[in-house]
mmCIF file of C-alpha atoms in Angstrom:
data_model
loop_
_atom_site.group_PDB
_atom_site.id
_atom_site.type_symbol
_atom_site.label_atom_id
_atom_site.label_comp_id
_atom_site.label_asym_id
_atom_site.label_seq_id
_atom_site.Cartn_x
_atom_site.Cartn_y
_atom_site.Cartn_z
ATOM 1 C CA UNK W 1 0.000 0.000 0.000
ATOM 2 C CA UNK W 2 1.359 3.404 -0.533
ATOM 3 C CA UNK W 3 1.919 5.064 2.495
ATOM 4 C CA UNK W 4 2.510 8.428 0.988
ATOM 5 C CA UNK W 5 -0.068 9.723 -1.694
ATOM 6 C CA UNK W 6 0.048 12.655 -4.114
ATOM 7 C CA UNK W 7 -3.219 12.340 -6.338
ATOM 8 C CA UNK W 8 -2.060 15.216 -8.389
ATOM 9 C CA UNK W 9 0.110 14.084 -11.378
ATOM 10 C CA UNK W 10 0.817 17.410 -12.834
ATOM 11 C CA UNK W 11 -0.758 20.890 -12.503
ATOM 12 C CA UNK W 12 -0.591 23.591 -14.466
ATOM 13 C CA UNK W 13 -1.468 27.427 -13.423
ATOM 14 C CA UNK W 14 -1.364 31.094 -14.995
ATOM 15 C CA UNK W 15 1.475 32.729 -12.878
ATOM 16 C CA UNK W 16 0.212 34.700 -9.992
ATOM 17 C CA UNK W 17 -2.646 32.240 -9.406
ATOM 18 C CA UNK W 18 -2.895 30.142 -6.534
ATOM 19 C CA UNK W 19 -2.171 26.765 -6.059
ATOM 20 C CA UNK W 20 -2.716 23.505 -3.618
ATOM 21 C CA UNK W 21 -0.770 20.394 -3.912
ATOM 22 C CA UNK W 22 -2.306 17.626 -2.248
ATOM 23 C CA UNK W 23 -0.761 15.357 0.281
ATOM 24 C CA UNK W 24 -1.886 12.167 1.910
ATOM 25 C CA UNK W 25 -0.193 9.829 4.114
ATOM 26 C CA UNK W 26 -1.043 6.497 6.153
ATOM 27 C CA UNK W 27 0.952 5.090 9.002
ATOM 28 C CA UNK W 28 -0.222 3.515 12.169
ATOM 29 C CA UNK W 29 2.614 4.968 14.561
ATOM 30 C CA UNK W 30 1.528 7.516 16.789
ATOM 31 C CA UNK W 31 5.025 9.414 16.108
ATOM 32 C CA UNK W 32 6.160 10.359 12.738
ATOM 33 C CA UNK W 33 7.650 13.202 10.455
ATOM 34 C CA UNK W 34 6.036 14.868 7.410
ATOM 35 C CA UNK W 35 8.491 16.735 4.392
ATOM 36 C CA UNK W 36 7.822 18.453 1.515
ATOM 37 C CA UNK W 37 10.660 18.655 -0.973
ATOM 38 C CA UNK W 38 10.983 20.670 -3.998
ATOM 39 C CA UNK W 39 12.634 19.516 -7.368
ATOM 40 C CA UNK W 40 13.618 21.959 -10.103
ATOM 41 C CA UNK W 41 14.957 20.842 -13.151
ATOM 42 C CA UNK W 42 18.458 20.716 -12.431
ATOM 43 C CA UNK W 43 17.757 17.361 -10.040
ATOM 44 C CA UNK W 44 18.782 19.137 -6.704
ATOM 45 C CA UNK W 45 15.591 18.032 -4.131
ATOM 46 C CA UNK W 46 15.569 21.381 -1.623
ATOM 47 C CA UNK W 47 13.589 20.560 1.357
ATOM 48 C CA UNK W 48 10.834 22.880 2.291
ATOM 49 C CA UNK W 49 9.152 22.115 5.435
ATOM 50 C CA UNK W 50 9.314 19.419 8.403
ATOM 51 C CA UNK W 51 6.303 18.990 10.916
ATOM 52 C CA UNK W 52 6.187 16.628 13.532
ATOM 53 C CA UNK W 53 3.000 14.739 14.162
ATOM 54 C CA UNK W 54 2.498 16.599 17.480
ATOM 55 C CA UNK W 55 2.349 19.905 15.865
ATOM 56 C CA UNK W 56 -0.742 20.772 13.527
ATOM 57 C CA UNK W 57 -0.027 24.598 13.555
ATOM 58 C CA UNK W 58 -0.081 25.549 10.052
ATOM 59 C CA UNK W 59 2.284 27.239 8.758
ATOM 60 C CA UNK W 60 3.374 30.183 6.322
ATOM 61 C CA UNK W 61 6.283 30.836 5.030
ATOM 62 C CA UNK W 62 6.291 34.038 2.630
ATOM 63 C CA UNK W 63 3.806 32.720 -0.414
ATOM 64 C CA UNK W 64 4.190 29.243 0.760
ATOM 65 C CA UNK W 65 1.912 27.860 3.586
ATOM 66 C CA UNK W 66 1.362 24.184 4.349
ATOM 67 C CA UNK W 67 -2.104 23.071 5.962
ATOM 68 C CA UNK W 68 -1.749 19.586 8.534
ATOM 69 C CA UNK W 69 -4.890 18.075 9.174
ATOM 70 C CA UNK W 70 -4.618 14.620 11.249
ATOM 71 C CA UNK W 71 -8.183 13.960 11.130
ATOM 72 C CA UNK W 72 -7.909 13.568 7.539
ATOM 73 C CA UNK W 73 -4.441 12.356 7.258
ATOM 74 C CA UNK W 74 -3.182 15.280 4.984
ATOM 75 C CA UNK W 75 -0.363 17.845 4.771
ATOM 76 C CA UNK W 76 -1.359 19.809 2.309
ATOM 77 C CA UNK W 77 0.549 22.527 0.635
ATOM 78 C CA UNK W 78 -0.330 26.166 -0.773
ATOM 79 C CA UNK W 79 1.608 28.091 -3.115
ATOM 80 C CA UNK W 80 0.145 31.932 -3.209
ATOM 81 C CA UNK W 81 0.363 33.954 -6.228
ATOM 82 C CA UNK W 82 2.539 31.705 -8.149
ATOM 83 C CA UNK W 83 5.499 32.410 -10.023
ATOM 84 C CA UNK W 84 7.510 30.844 -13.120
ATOM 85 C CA UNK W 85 10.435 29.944 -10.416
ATOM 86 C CA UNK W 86 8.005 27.787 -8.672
ATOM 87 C CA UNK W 87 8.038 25.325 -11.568
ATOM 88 C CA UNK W 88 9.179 21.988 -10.369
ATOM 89 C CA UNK W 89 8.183 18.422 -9.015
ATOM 90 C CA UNK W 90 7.134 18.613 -5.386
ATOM 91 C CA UNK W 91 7.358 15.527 -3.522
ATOM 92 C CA UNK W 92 5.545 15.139 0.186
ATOM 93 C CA UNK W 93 7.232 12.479 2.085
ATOM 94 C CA UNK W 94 6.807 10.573 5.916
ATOM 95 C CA UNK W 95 9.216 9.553 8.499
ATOM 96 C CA UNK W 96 7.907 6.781 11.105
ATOM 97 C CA UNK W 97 9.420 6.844 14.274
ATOM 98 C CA UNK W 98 10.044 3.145 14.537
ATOM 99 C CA UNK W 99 11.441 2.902 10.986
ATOM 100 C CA UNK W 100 14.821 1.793 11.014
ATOM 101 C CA UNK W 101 17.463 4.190 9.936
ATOM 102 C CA UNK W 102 15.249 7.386 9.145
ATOM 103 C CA UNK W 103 14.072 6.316 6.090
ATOM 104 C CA UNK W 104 11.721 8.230 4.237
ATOM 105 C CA UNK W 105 8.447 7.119 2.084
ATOM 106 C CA UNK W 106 8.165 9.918 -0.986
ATOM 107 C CA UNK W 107 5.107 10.403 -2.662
ATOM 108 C CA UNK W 108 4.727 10.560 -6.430
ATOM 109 C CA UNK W 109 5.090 13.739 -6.517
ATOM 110 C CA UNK W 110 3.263 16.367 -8.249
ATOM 111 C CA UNK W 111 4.743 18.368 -11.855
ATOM 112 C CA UNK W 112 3.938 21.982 -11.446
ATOM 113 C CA UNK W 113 4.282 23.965 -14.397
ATOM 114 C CA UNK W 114 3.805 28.139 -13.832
ATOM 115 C CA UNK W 115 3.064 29.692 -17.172
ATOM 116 C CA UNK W 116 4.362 32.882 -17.698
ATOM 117 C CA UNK O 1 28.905 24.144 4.931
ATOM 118 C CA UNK O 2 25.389 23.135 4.564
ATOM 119 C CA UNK O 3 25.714 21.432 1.326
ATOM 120 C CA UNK O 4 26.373 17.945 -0.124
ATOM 121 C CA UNK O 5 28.613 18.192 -3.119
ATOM 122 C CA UNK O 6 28.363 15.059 -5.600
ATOM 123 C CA UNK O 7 30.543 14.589 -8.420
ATOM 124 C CA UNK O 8 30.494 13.889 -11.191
ATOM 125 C CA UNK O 9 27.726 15.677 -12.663
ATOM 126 C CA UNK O 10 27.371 13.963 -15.317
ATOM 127 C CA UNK O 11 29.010 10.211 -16.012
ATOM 128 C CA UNK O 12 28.060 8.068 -19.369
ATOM 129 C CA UNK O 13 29.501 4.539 -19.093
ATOM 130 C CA UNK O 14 29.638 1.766 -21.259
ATOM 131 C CA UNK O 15 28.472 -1.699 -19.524
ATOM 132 C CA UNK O 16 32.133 -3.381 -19.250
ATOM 133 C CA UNK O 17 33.233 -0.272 -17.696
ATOM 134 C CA UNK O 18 34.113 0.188 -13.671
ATOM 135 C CA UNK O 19 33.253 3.925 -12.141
ATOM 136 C CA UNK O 20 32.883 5.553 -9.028
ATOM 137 C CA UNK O 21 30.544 8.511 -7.808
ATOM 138 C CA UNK O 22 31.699 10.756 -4.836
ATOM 139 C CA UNK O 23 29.272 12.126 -2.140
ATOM 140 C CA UNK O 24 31.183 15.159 0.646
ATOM 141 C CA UNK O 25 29.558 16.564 3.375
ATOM 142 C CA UNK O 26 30.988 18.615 5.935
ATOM 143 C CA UNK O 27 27.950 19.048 8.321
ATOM 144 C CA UNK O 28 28.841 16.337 10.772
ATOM 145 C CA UNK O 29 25.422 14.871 9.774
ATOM 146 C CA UNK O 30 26.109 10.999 10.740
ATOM 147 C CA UNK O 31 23.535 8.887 8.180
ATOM 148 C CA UNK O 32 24.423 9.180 4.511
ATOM 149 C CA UNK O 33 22.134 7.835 2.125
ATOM 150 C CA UNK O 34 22.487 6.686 -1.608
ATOM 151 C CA UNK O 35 19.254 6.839 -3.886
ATOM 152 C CA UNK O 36 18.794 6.117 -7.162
ATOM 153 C CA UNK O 37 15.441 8.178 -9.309
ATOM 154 C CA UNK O 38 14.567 7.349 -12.517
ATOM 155 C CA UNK O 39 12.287 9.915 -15.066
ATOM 156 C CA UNK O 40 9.110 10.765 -13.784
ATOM 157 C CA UNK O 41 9.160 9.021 -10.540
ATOM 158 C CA UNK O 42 10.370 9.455 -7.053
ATOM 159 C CA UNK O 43 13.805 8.500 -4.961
ATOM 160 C CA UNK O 44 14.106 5.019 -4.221
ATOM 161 C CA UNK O 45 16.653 4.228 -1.328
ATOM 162 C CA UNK O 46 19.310 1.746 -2.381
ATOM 163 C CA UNK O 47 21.435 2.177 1.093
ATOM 164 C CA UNK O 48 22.210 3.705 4.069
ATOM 165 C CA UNK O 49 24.868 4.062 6.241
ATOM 166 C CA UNK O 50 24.443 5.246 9.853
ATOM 167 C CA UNK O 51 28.015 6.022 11.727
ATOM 168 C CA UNK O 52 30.362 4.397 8.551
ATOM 169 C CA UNK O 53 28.320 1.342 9.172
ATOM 170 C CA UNK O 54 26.104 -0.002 6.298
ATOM 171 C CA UNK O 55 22.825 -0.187 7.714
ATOM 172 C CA UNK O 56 20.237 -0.877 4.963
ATOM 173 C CA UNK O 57 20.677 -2.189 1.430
ATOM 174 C CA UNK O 58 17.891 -1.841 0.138
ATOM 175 C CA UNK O 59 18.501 -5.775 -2.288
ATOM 176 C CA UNK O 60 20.305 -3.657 -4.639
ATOM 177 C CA UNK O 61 22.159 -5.425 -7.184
ATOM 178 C CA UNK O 62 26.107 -5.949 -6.745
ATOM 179 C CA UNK O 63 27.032 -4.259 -9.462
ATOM 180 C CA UNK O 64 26.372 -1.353 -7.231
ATOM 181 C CA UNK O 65 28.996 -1.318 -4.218
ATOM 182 C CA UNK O 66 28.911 1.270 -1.644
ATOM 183 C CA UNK O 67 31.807 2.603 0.248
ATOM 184 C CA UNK O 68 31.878 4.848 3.475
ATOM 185 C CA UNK O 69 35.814 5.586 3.710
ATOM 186 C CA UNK O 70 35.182 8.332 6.401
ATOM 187 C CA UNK O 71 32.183 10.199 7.713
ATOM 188 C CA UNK O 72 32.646 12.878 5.391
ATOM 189 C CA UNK O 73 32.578 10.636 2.422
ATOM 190 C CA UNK O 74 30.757 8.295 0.417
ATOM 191 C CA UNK O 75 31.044 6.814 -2.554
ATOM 192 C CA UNK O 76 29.525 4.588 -4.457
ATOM 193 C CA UNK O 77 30.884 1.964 -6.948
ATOM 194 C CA UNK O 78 29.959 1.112 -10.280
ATOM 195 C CA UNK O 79 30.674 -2.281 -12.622
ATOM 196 C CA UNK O 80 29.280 -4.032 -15.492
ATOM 197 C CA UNK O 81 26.044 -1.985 -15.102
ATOM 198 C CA UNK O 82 22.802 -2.189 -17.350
ATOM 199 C CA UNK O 83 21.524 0.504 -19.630
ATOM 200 C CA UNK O 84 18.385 0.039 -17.288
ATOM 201 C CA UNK O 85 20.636 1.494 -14.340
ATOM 202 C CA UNK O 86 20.447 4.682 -16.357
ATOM 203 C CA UNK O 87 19.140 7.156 -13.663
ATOM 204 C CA UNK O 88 19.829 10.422 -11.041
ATOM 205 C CA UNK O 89 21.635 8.698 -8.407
ATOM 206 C CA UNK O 90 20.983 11.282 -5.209
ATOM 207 C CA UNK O 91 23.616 11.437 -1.857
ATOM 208 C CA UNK O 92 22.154 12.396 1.192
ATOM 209 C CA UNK O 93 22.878 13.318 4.788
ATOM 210 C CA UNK O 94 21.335 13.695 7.711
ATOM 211 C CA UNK O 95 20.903 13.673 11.431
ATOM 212 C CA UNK O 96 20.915 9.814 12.798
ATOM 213 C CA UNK O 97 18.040 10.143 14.796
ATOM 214 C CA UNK O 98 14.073 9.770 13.357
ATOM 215 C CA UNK O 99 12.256 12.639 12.061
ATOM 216 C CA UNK O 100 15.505 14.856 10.488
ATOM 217 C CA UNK O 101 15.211 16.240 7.459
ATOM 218 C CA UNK O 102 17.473 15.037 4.390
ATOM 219 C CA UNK O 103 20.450 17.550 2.980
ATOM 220 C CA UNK O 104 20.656 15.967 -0.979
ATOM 221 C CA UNK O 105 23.346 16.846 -3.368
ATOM 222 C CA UNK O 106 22.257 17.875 -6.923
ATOM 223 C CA UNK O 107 23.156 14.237 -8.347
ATOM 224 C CA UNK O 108 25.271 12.094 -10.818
ATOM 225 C CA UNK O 109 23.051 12.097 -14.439
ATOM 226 C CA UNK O 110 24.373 8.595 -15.319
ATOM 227 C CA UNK O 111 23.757 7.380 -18.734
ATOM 228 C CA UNK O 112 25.063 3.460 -19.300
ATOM 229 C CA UNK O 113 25.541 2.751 -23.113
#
């Protein structure tokens, strides 16, 4: 089963518009680590955001903001007013607590193309 | 120095040959990871080492052999590889414990002909 889910293959969006890449994730540990990563073209994955499963604050970050919901199982994660430099694959990805060796389970990932 | 440098960039190979790619990092970060991504699709962990100790190998093939000289340094060995084991191979670091995010280096585009 796949533990991490990004139902969103590839978006596209007029720059300046809003946009929401979906994340959601299954585990049955009580404990665990959420990550959004960001992929430009050049290969390089940037990370982006960690949130621990204790802490559903949201959280903004200049245009970016990322929405935790436990009761739905989602991390969620809102780019405002978009811009061409935001073009990339953007991969969501969990840490369990009793994994061995802090391994991560990635997503899909979602293809966002901002057209100029 | 908050970066993971990877070289080379770029490698193409032909299937008899034997090559190595390099991973550095200087931020004391004690688990360093190899991961291999193909087109389209996300990182898939081939191994880890936690304290210069192998940890996970993820059943990778031997024609890959990882090395942890130091724990600065990894490296990862290449030999009689497939045109299928074209890919981004991704280093990256991180904390030992649970729940730390990963540093990656920008990758070796490997190309087997």
């Amino acid at each position: 089963a796949q533990k991490v889910t990004q139902a969103q293959t590839e978006i596209s969006v007029v720059e300046k518009e809003d946009v929401t890449l979906d994340c959601v994730y299954e585990t049955r540990d009580t404990t665990y680590y959420l990550f959004w990563y960001k992929q430009p073209p050049s290969g390089e994955l940037v990370f982006l955001i960690r949130r621990n499963s204790f802490d559903e604050q949201n959280e903004i970050s200049g245009r970016y903001s990322w929405n935790f919901q436990k009761s739905t199982s989602s991390f969620n994660f809102t780019i405002t007013a978009s811009q061409v430099v935001d073009s990339a694959v953007y991969f969501c990805a969990l840490s369990e607590f009793y994994r061995m060796g802090n391994q991560f389970y990635f997503g899909t990932g979602t293809s966002l193309t901002v057209i100029p | 120095d908050t970066e993971v440098t990877q070289t080379p960039k770029h490698l193409v190979m032909g299937m008899t040959n034997k090559k190595s790619l390099k991973c550095e990092q200087h931020m004391g970060h004690r688990a360093m990871y190899w991961y291999k991504q193909k087109a389209k699709k996300p990182p898939e962990l081939m191994f880890v080492y936690s304290y210069e100790k192998l940890s996970i190998n993820e059943s990778v093939p031997s024609r890959f052999s990882p090395e942890c000289p130091n724990s600065s340094l990894l490296n990862l060995h290449l030999h009689a590889l497939q045109p299928e084991d074209s890919a981004l191979y991704l280093c990256a670091s991180s904390q030992e414990q649970v729940g730390y995010g990963y540093t990656f280096g920008s990758g070796t585009r490997l190309t087997v002909v």
